[in-house]
Tab-separated table of C-alpha atoms and ligand atoms in Angstrom:
chain	number	residue	atom	x	y	z
A	1	MET	CA	126.787	74.218	7.831
A	2	SER	CA	124.937	72.329	5.156
A	3	MET	CA	121.605	70.734	5.790
A	4	SER	CA	120.072	67.683	4.141
A	5	ARG	CA	116.752	68.116	2.271
A	6	LYS	CA	115.000	66.125	4.975
A	7	GLU	CA	116.446	68.270	7.756
A	8	PHE	CA	115.557	71.426	5.847
A	9	LEU	CA	111.941	70.305	5.443
A	10	ARG	CA	111.729	69.537	9.145
A	11	THR	CA	112.767	73.078	10.071
A	12	THR	CA	109.943	74.728	8.100
A	13	GLY	CA	106.289	74.725	9.105
A	14	LYS	CA	105.092	73.499	5.710
A	15	GLY	CA	107.946	71.064	5.575
A	16	LEU	CA	106.809	69.292	8.707
A	17	VAL	CA	103.681	68.134	6.908
A	18	ALA	CA	105.561	67.273	3.720
A	19	ALA	CA	108.282	65.380	5.561
A	20	GLY	CA	105.685	63.550	7.624
A	21	ALA	CA	103.765	62.515	4.536
A	22	MET	CA	106.959	61.481	2.754
A	23	ALA	CA	108.089	59.402	5.705
A	24	ALA	CA	104.663	57.771	5.990
A	25	ALA	CA	104.450	56.987	2.280
A	26	GLY	CA	107.950	55.585	2.184
A	27	SER	CA	108.080	53.698	5.485
A	28	GLY	CA	106.071	50.913	7.007
A	29	SER	CA	103.442	53.076	8.664
A	30	GLY	CA	101.030	53.518	5.741
A	31	TYR	CA	99.604	56.742	4.328
A	32	ALA	CA	96.656	58.780	5.499
A	33	ALA	CA	94.509	60.847	3.152
A	34	GLY	CA	91.736	62.769	4.864
A	35	SER	CA	90.481	60.806	7.832
A	36	ARG	CA	91.100	57.425	6.274
A	37	PRO	CA	94.176	55.296	6.980
A	38	PHE	CA	95.607	53.286	4.080
A	39	SER	CA	97.775	50.224	4.171
A	40	ASN	CA	101.025	49.889	2.274
A	41	GLY	CA	101.372	47.788	-0.824
A	42	GLY	CA	99.319	47.348	-3.917
A	43	PHE	CA	96.046	46.017	-5.198
A	44	LYS	CA	94.128	42.817	-5.566
A	45	VAL	CA	93.606	42.659	-9.342
A	46	ASP	CA	90.645	40.949	-11.041
A	47	TYR	CA	89.434	41.109	-14.616
A	48	LYS	CA	87.051	39.450	-17.025
A	49	TYR	CA	85.374	40.151	-20.333
A	50	LYS	CA	81.756	40.988	-20.927
A	51	ARG	CA	79.963	40.942	-24.255
A	52	LEU	CA	78.334	44.276	-25.055
A	53	THR	CA	75.525	43.987	-27.600
A	54	LEU	CA	75.129	46.685	-30.232
A	55	LYS	CA	71.672	48.129	-30.874
A	56	HIS	CA	72.470	48.294	-34.619
A	57	ALA	CA	75.218	46.444	-36.484
A	58	TRP	CA	78.090	48.954	-36.468
A	59	THR	CA	79.818	49.573	-39.797
A	60	ILE	CA	82.689	51.959	-40.472
A	61	ALA	CA	84.978	52.157	-43.541
A	62	ARG	CA	87.061	49.250	-42.162
A	63	ASN	CA	84.670	46.669	-40.713
A	64	THR	CA	81.259	45.647	-39.326
A	65	SER	CA	80.409	44.336	-35.857
A	66	THR	CA	77.299	43.366	-33.892
A	67	TYR	CA	78.921	43.078	-30.452
A	68	LYS	CA	82.058	44.100	-28.547
A	69	ASP	CA	83.864	41.892	-26.015
A	70	ASN	CA	85.388	44.416	-23.628
A	71	VAL	CA	87.561	43.495	-20.651
A	72	PHE	CA	86.707	44.954	-17.251
A	73	VAL	CA	89.376	45.440	-14.580
A	74	ARG	CA	88.821	45.663	-10.830
A	75	LEU	CA	91.507	46.991	-8.473
A	76	GLU	CA	90.774	46.558	-4.770
A	77	LYS	CA	92.670	47.880	-1.773
A	78	ASP	CA	91.565	48.896	1.715
A	79	GLY	CA	87.926	48.176	0.892
A	80	ILE	CA	87.925	50.622	-2.041
A	81	VAL	CA	87.329	49.369	-5.582
A	82	GLY	CA	88.583	51.069	-8.749
A	83	LEU	CA	87.106	49.959	-12.084
A	84	GLY	CA	88.382	50.193	-15.638
A	85	GLU	CA	87.432	48.973	-19.110
A	86	ALA	CA	89.495	47.830	-22.098
A	87	ALA	CA	87.950	48.144	-25.562
A	88	HIS	CA	90.546	46.457	-27.764
A	89	ASN	CA	90.975	47.802	-31.283
A	90	VAL	CA	91.893	45.472	-34.152
A	91	ARG	CA	93.187	48.519	-36.060
A	92	TYR	CA	96.107	48.619	-33.609
A	93	GLY	CA	96.743	44.878	-33.380
A	94	GLU	CA	94.782	44.333	-30.189
A	95	THR	CA	92.578	41.316	-29.476
A	96	LEU	CA	90.680	39.986	-26.480
A	97	GLU	CA	93.546	37.511	-25.932
A	98	SER	CA	96.292	40.128	-26.146
A	99	THR	CA	94.341	42.306	-23.708
A	100	TYR	CA	94.132	39.429	-21.204
A	101	GLU	CA	97.846	38.683	-21.625
A	102	THR	CA	98.818	42.309	-21.081
A	103	ILE	CA	96.739	42.688	-17.918
A	104	GLU	CA	98.217	39.426	-16.616
A	105	LYS	CA	101.730	40.802	-17.263
A	106	ALA	CA	100.922	44.086	-15.480
A	107	LYS	CA	99.300	42.381	-12.480
A	108	PRO	CA	102.484	41.944	-10.358
A	109	LEU	CA	103.241	45.647	-10.757
A	110	PHE	CA	99.845	46.568	-9.326
A	111	GLU	CA	100.180	44.022	-6.547
A	112	ILE	CA	103.352	45.600	-5.157
A	113	THR	CA	103.224	49.323	-6.010
A	114	SER	CA	101.515	51.952	-3.878
A	115	PRO	CA	98.613	53.588	-5.761
A	116	TRP	CA	99.759	56.984	-4.457
A	117	HIS	CA	102.763	56.749	-6.758
A	118	PHE	CA	100.399	56.637	-9.717
A	119	VAL	CA	102.655	58.679	-12.016
A	120	ASP	CA	105.519	56.286	-11.401
A	121	LEU	CA	103.178	53.344	-11.816
A	122	GLY	CA	101.980	54.787	-15.135
A	123	GLU	CA	105.584	55.003	-16.392
A	124	LYS	CA	106.341	51.404	-15.412
A	125	LEU	CA	103.069	50.252	-16.928
A	126	GLN	CA	104.055	51.796	-20.248
A	127	LYS	CA	106.946	49.331	-20.551
A	128	VAL	CA	104.799	46.287	-19.717
A	129	CYS	CA	101.981	47.278	-22.069
A	130	GLU	CA	104.008	48.279	-25.151
A	131	GLY	CA	101.574	48.519	-28.079
A	132	GLN	CA	98.605	47.309	-26.010
A	133	THR	CA	96.935	50.550	-25.058
A	134	ALA	CA	93.424	49.215	-24.376
A	135	ALA	CA	94.668	47.012	-21.523
A	136	LYS	CA	96.812	49.842	-20.191
A	137	ALA	CA	93.863	52.244	-20.385
A	138	ALA	CA	91.707	49.898	-18.302
A	139	LEU	CA	94.373	49.637	-15.593
A	140	ASP	CA	95.047	53.379	-15.505
A	141	MET	CA	91.315	54.151	-15.479
A	142	ALA	CA	90.784	51.788	-12.523
A	143	LEU	CA	93.759	53.370	-10.749
A	144	MET	CA	92.382	56.899	-11.180
A	145	ASP	CA	88.925	55.714	-10.102
A	146	TRP	CA	90.497	54.273	-6.945
A	147	ILE	CA	92.496	57.457	-6.208
A	148	GLY	CA	89.377	59.628	-6.562
A	149	LYS	CA	87.360	57.293	-4.355
A	150	ALA	CA	90.142	57.147	-1.745
A	151	LEU	CA	90.318	60.973	-1.656
A	152	GLU	CA	86.502	61.102	-1.776
A	153	ILE	CA	86.371	63.545	-4.703
A	154	PRO	CA	85.248	63.189	-8.337
A	155	TYR	CA	88.123	62.711	-10.768
A	156	TYR	CA	87.386	65.981	-12.646
A	157	ARG	CA	87.780	67.814	-9.333
A	158	LEU	CA	91.160	66.192	-8.789
A	159	LEU	CA	92.123	67.736	-12.166
A	160	GLY	CA	90.787	71.149	-11.184
A	161	LEU	CA	88.083	71.185	-13.857
A	162	ASP	CA	84.614	72.698	-14.003
A	163	ALA	CA	82.286	69.878	-15.057
A	164	LYS	CA	79.843	72.389	-16.565
A	165	LYS	CA	82.394	73.588	-19.124
A	166	ALA	CA	82.177	70.563	-21.441
A	167	PRO	CA	80.861	71.318	-24.965
A	168	GLN	CA	77.975	69.272	-26.403
A	169	THR	CA	78.809	65.778	-27.636
A	170	THR	CA	78.107	64.316	-31.056
A	171	PHE	CA	76.108	61.134	-31.632
A	172	SER	CA	77.529	58.798	-34.296
A	173	ILE	CA	75.709	57.276	-37.248
A	174	GLY	CA	77.508	54.212	-38.694
A	175	ILE	CA	77.534	53.301	-42.386
A	176	ASP	CA	74.312	51.650	-43.568
A	177	THR	CA	71.631	51.520	-46.243
A	178	PRO	CA	69.746	54.804	-46.843
A	179	GLU	CA	66.616	53.402	-45.131
A	180	VAL	CA	68.501	52.413	-41.970
A	181	ILE	CA	70.479	55.687	-41.979
A	182	ARG	CA	67.210	57.614	-42.038
A	183	GLN	CA	65.876	55.506	-39.181
A	184	LYS	CA	69.077	56.031	-37.154
A	185	VAL	CA	68.919	59.792	-37.728
A	186	ARG	CA	65.310	59.796	-36.496
A	187	GLU	CA	66.342	57.795	-33.407
A	188	ALA	CA	69.118	60.355	-32.813
A	189	GLU	CA	66.526	63.124	-32.466
A	190	PRO	CA	67.636	64.027	-28.873
A	191	TYR	CA	71.198	64.741	-30.004
A	192	PRO	CA	71.831	68.154	-31.578
A	193	LEU	CA	75.140	67.212	-33.269
A	194	LEU	CA	75.681	64.114	-35.402
A	195	LYS	CA	78.885	62.433	-36.505
A	196	ILE	CA	78.474	60.621	-39.807
A	197	LYS	CA	80.729	57.751	-40.820
A	198	LEU	CA	81.724	57.912	-44.491
A	199	GLY	CA	84.658	56.650	-46.558
A	200	LYS	CA	83.157	53.799	-48.565
A	201	ASP	CA	81.661	54.204	-52.053
A	202	ASN	CA	78.247	55.438	-50.905
A	203	ASP	CA	79.119	58.793	-49.273
A	204	LYS	CA	76.672	60.835	-51.387
A	205	GLU	CA	73.860	58.373	-50.772
A	206	ILE	CA	74.454	58.490	-47.004
A	207	MET	CA	74.633	62.288	-46.870
A	208	GLU	CA	71.414	62.560	-48.874
A	209	ALA	CA	69.681	60.146	-46.497
A	210	VAL	CA	70.872	62.171	-43.480
A	211	ARG	CA	69.872	65.495	-45.018
A	212	ALA	CA	66.439	64.114	-45.919
A	213	GLU	CA	65.836	63.817	-42.154
A	214	THR	CA	67.673	66.700	-40.512
A	215	ASP	CA	69.444	70.049	-40.920
A	216	LYS	CA	71.602	69.576	-37.795
A	217	THR	CA	75.321	70.424	-37.813
A	218	LEU	CA	77.256	67.335	-38.875
A	219	ARG	CA	80.795	66.078	-38.389
A	220	VAL	CA	82.237	63.478	-40.732
A	221	ASP	CA	84.650	60.645	-40.057
A	222	ALA	CA	86.108	59.012	-43.176
A	223	ASN	CA	88.257	56.498	-41.236
A	224	GLU	CA	91.104	56.754	-43.823
A	225	GLY	CA	88.600	56.036	-46.596
A	226	TRP	CA	89.660	58.589	-49.265
A	227	LYS	CA	92.809	57.728	-51.201
A	228	ASP	CA	93.150	60.571	-53.753
A	229	LYS	CA	93.971	64.081	-52.485
A	230	GLU	CA	92.066	65.998	-55.151
A	231	GLU	CA	88.965	63.864	-54.828
A	232	CYS	CA	89.331	64.119	-51.067
A	233	LEU	CA	89.397	67.932	-51.214
A	234	ARG	CA	86.375	68.037	-53.553
A	235	GLU	CA	84.516	65.771	-51.146
A	236	ILE	CA	85.385	67.959	-48.139
A	237	GLU	CA	84.300	71.113	-49.998
A	238	TRP	CA	81.003	69.451	-50.847
A	239	LEU	CA	80.553	68.329	-47.242
A	240	ALA	CA	81.276	71.852	-45.950
A	241	GLU	CA	78.555	73.181	-48.266
A	242	ASN	CA	76.247	70.596	-46.720
A	243	GLY	CA	76.645	71.753	-43.125
A	244	VAL	CA	79.642	69.651	-42.066
A	245	ASP	CA	81.918	71.614	-39.707
A	246	VAL	CA	84.748	69.114	-39.058
A	247	VAL	CA	86.258	66.191	-40.986
A	248	GLU	CA	88.156	63.398	-39.319
A	249	GLN	CA	90.974	61.270	-40.764
A	250	PRO	CA	90.081	61.781	-44.440
A	251	MET	CA	93.105	59.896	-45.789
A	252	PRO	CA	95.180	56.848	-44.794
A	253	VAL	CA	97.793	57.347	-42.062
A	254	GLU	CA	100.693	56.893	-44.494
A	255	MET	CA	99.397	59.734	-46.745
A	256	LEU	CA	100.578	62.487	-44.401
A	257	GLU	CA	101.886	64.791	-47.152
A	258	GLU	CA	98.666	64.503	-49.144
A	259	THR	CA	96.691	65.215	-45.977
A	260	ALA	CA	98.785	68.364	-45.394
A	261	TRP	CA	97.957	69.421	-48.979
A	262	VAL	CA	94.237	68.872	-48.321
A	263	ARG	CA	94.348	70.641	-44.949
A	264	GLU	CA	95.930	73.752	-46.473
A	265	ARG	CA	92.942	74.085	-48.815
A	266	SER	CA	90.150	72.669	-46.677
A	267	PRO	CA	87.378	75.081	-45.629
A	268	ILE	CA	86.840	73.106	-42.379
A	269	PRO	CA	89.216	71.716	-39.706
A	270	VAL	CA	90.852	68.361	-40.455
A	271	ILE	CA	91.296	66.153	-37.400
A	272	ALA	CA	93.670	63.182	-36.990
A	273	ASP	CA	92.374	59.985	-35.440
A	274	GLU	CA	94.089	56.824	-36.733
A	275	SER	CA	97.287	58.917	-37.200
A	276	VAL	CA	97.617	59.595	-33.487
A	277	LYS	CA	97.714	57.304	-30.491
A	278	GLN	CA	99.935	58.931	-27.902
A	279	ALA	CA	101.539	62.254	-27.039
A	280	SER	CA	104.781	61.439	-28.864
A	281	ASP	CA	102.822	61.152	-32.166
A	282	ILE	CA	101.482	64.706	-32.015
A	283	PRO	CA	104.349	67.056	-33.039
A	284	LYS	CA	104.791	65.485	-36.489
A	285	LEU	CA	101.054	65.917	-37.208
A	286	ALA	CA	100.872	69.644	-36.529
A	287	GLN	CA	101.461	70.500	-40.220
A	288	ALA	CA	98.931	68.084	-41.698
A	289	PHE	CA	96.069	68.429	-39.224
A	290	ASP	CA	94.195	71.175	-37.382
A	291	GLY	CA	93.569	68.894	-34.431
A	292	ILE	CA	93.646	65.419	-32.968
A	293	ASN	CA	91.100	62.918	-31.742
A	294	ILE	CA	92.167	61.673	-28.319
A	295	LYS	CA	90.686	58.425	-27.043
A	296	VAL	CA	91.498	57.167	-23.567
A	297	ASP	CA	91.578	53.651	-25.061
A	298	LYS	CA	94.257	54.311	-27.683
A	299	ALA	CA	96.157	56.762	-25.441
A	300	GLY	CA	96.531	54.019	-22.853
A	301	GLY	CA	94.699	55.740	-20.037
A	302	LEU	CA	93.629	59.018	-18.505
A	303	GLN	CA	97.146	60.104	-17.554
A	304	GLU	CA	98.414	59.817	-21.154
A	305	ALA	CA	95.215	61.397	-22.519
A	306	LEU	CA	95.872	64.411	-20.293
A	307	ARG	CA	99.465	64.672	-21.511
A	308	MET	CA	98.091	64.626	-25.079
A	309	ILE	CA	95.655	67.424	-24.288
A	310	TRP	CA	98.440	69.675	-22.985
A	311	MET	CA	100.732	68.848	-25.883
A	312	ALA	CA	98.045	69.501	-28.513
A	313	ARG	CA	97.172	72.793	-26.810
A	314	SER	CA	100.818	73.850	-26.806
A	315	LEU	CA	100.842	73.315	-30.597
A	316	ASP	CA	97.602	75.299	-30.932
A	317	MET	CA	95.693	72.243	-32.150
A	318	LYS	CA	92.001	71.499	-31.696
A	319	ILE	CA	90.953	68.509	-29.623
A	320	MET	CA	88.262	65.966	-30.251
A	321	LEU	CA	87.625	63.489	-27.445
A	322	GLY	CA	86.467	60.214	-28.958
A	323	CYS	CA	85.683	56.756	-27.726
A	324	MET	CA	85.253	53.144	-28.707
A	325	VAL	CA	82.036	51.161	-28.449
A	326	SER	CA	82.052	50.636	-24.694
A	327	SER	CA	80.010	50.789	-21.519
A	328	SER	CA	79.286	53.884	-19.451
A	329	LEU	CA	82.412	53.127	-17.399
A	330	SER	CA	84.869	53.977	-20.152
A	331	ILE	CA	82.748	56.811	-21.525
A	332	THR	CA	82.401	58.404	-18.099
A	333	ALA	CA	86.164	58.182	-17.576
A	334	ALA	CA	86.710	60.111	-20.812
A	335	ALA	CA	83.920	62.560	-19.973
A	336	HIS	CA	85.894	63.722	-16.921
A	337	LEU	CA	88.372	65.263	-19.423
A	338	SER	CA	85.659	66.829	-21.598
A	339	PRO	CA	85.844	70.354	-20.095
A	340	LEU	CA	89.301	70.558	-21.734
A	341	VAL	CA	88.280	69.725	-25.320
A	342	ASP	CA	86.581	71.310	-28.360
A	343	TYR	CA	84.663	68.379	-29.836
A	344	PRO	CA	83.493	65.658	-27.452
A	345	ASP	CA	82.373	62.518	-29.269
A	346	LEU	CA	81.361	60.362	-26.351
A	347	ASP	CA	78.505	58.178	-27.447
A	348	GLY	CA	79.934	54.624	-27.336
A	349	HIS	CA	77.643	53.639	-24.459
A	350	LEU	CA	74.575	54.911	-26.298
A	351	LEU	CA	75.176	52.378	-29.074
A	352	ILE	CA	74.838	49.297	-26.805
A	353	SER	CA	71.738	47.681	-25.336
A	354	ASN	CA	73.178	46.009	-22.197
A	355	ASP	CA	75.239	48.690	-20.440
A	356	PRO	CA	76.293	47.246	-17.039
A	357	PHE	CA	77.142	50.713	-15.682
A	358	GLN	CA	75.511	54.022	-15.004
A	359	GLY	CA	77.624	57.169	-15.106
A	360	VAL	CA	77.711	60.230	-17.326
A	361	GLU	CA	74.334	61.215	-18.737
A	362	VAL	CA	73.743	62.925	-22.047
A	363	ARG	CA	70.939	65.524	-22.066
A	364	ASP	CA	70.382	67.475	-25.299
A	365	GLY	CA	73.961	66.572	-26.120
A	366	TRP	CA	75.288	68.043	-22.859
A	367	LEU	CA	77.440	65.717	-20.791
A	368	ILE	CA	76.251	65.578	-17.188
A	369	LEU	CA	79.036	64.160	-15.027
A	370	PRO	CA	78.166	62.333	-11.824
A	371	ASP	CA	79.453	64.121	-8.715
A	372	ARG	CA	80.250	60.879	-6.906
A	373	SER	CA	83.859	60.057	-5.936
A	374	GLY	CA	86.335	58.746	-8.500
A	375	LEU	CA	84.852	58.186	-11.941
A	376	GLY	CA	81.468	58.090	-10.239
A	377	CYS	CA	80.045	55.030	-11.986
A	378	LEU	CA	77.458	52.728	-10.432
A	379	GLY	CA	77.393	49.057	-11.370
A	380	GLU	CA	79.520	45.913	-11.389
A	381	PHE	CA	80.598	43.388	-13.969
B	401	MG	MG1	87.552	58.289	-35.977
């Protein structure tokens, strides 16, 4: 006599719990996690932008900015609030307006779907947010914050991670005049590792200014700034001799073959940033790069960032965990993944002067995660 899956589950001790939970999640009776009962249905969704002011004008090879208008998302259900942040990136065709539009399009999905089906929700969200990863990241971040808060555990614990295992983070120094670079390096005294932005025509000048102030280990991000493979290699060799241990996105995205040529000869690991957004981008980069820079913002959330981590690991690639200029909310979200990476670069909140949130702390470069539920951030927007 054959038995249906449901009947089978009911006849086993373990199955009784599973079948009960399945019935509760799928029927009209709601779902209970721990001692707390939860209603069916989705979230109340709110969002608005807040202007984050930069301490110093921020210049990289591509552009300069003095502020960032990030969009903050609030998901509320059963008295629990999940928060997320969208830092749009013009490099990927995102604007404040497109971020608003995308969240507005995704809103109905969040209003009707149960948060407990967060994997399913993430898949559906992917279709709505095509190409708009900052908005998607904010929604996914808020969702994961809510799940952690509902289960009353920190997000890193939900992932089975040891918060103490995160390596030290770098602190970034944007492109500037030698005088300002020297001042920035002095201000960065508490951080043992610095990431230097290069890729314009003053690389030597910047490196000299940095080295006049410190002998710390440096990492360099060229933001696609070097366009000739032989010059690029000479530059990397010179940087390696000057205490640089990693170089990020030396050449433009479209120069993949040239980058592979450089990587083969480079004395230090070459990491992809602009070349990689999501997990599906990774396999084709494994020849040209030693590793990838994952950002929750460009990945489109914590769930996709995790997928990227596992995929990169399976290809034996190194992982940098980067960020945009953003508040402690976004940086803390990323920091929950930091025990899984080689090179955390989570300093975006340290570059602003009006952080509305309090979350991960950086002490001597070590990331100290809050042990509160969810992402563990305090503050509102
Ligand atoms: Mg970069």
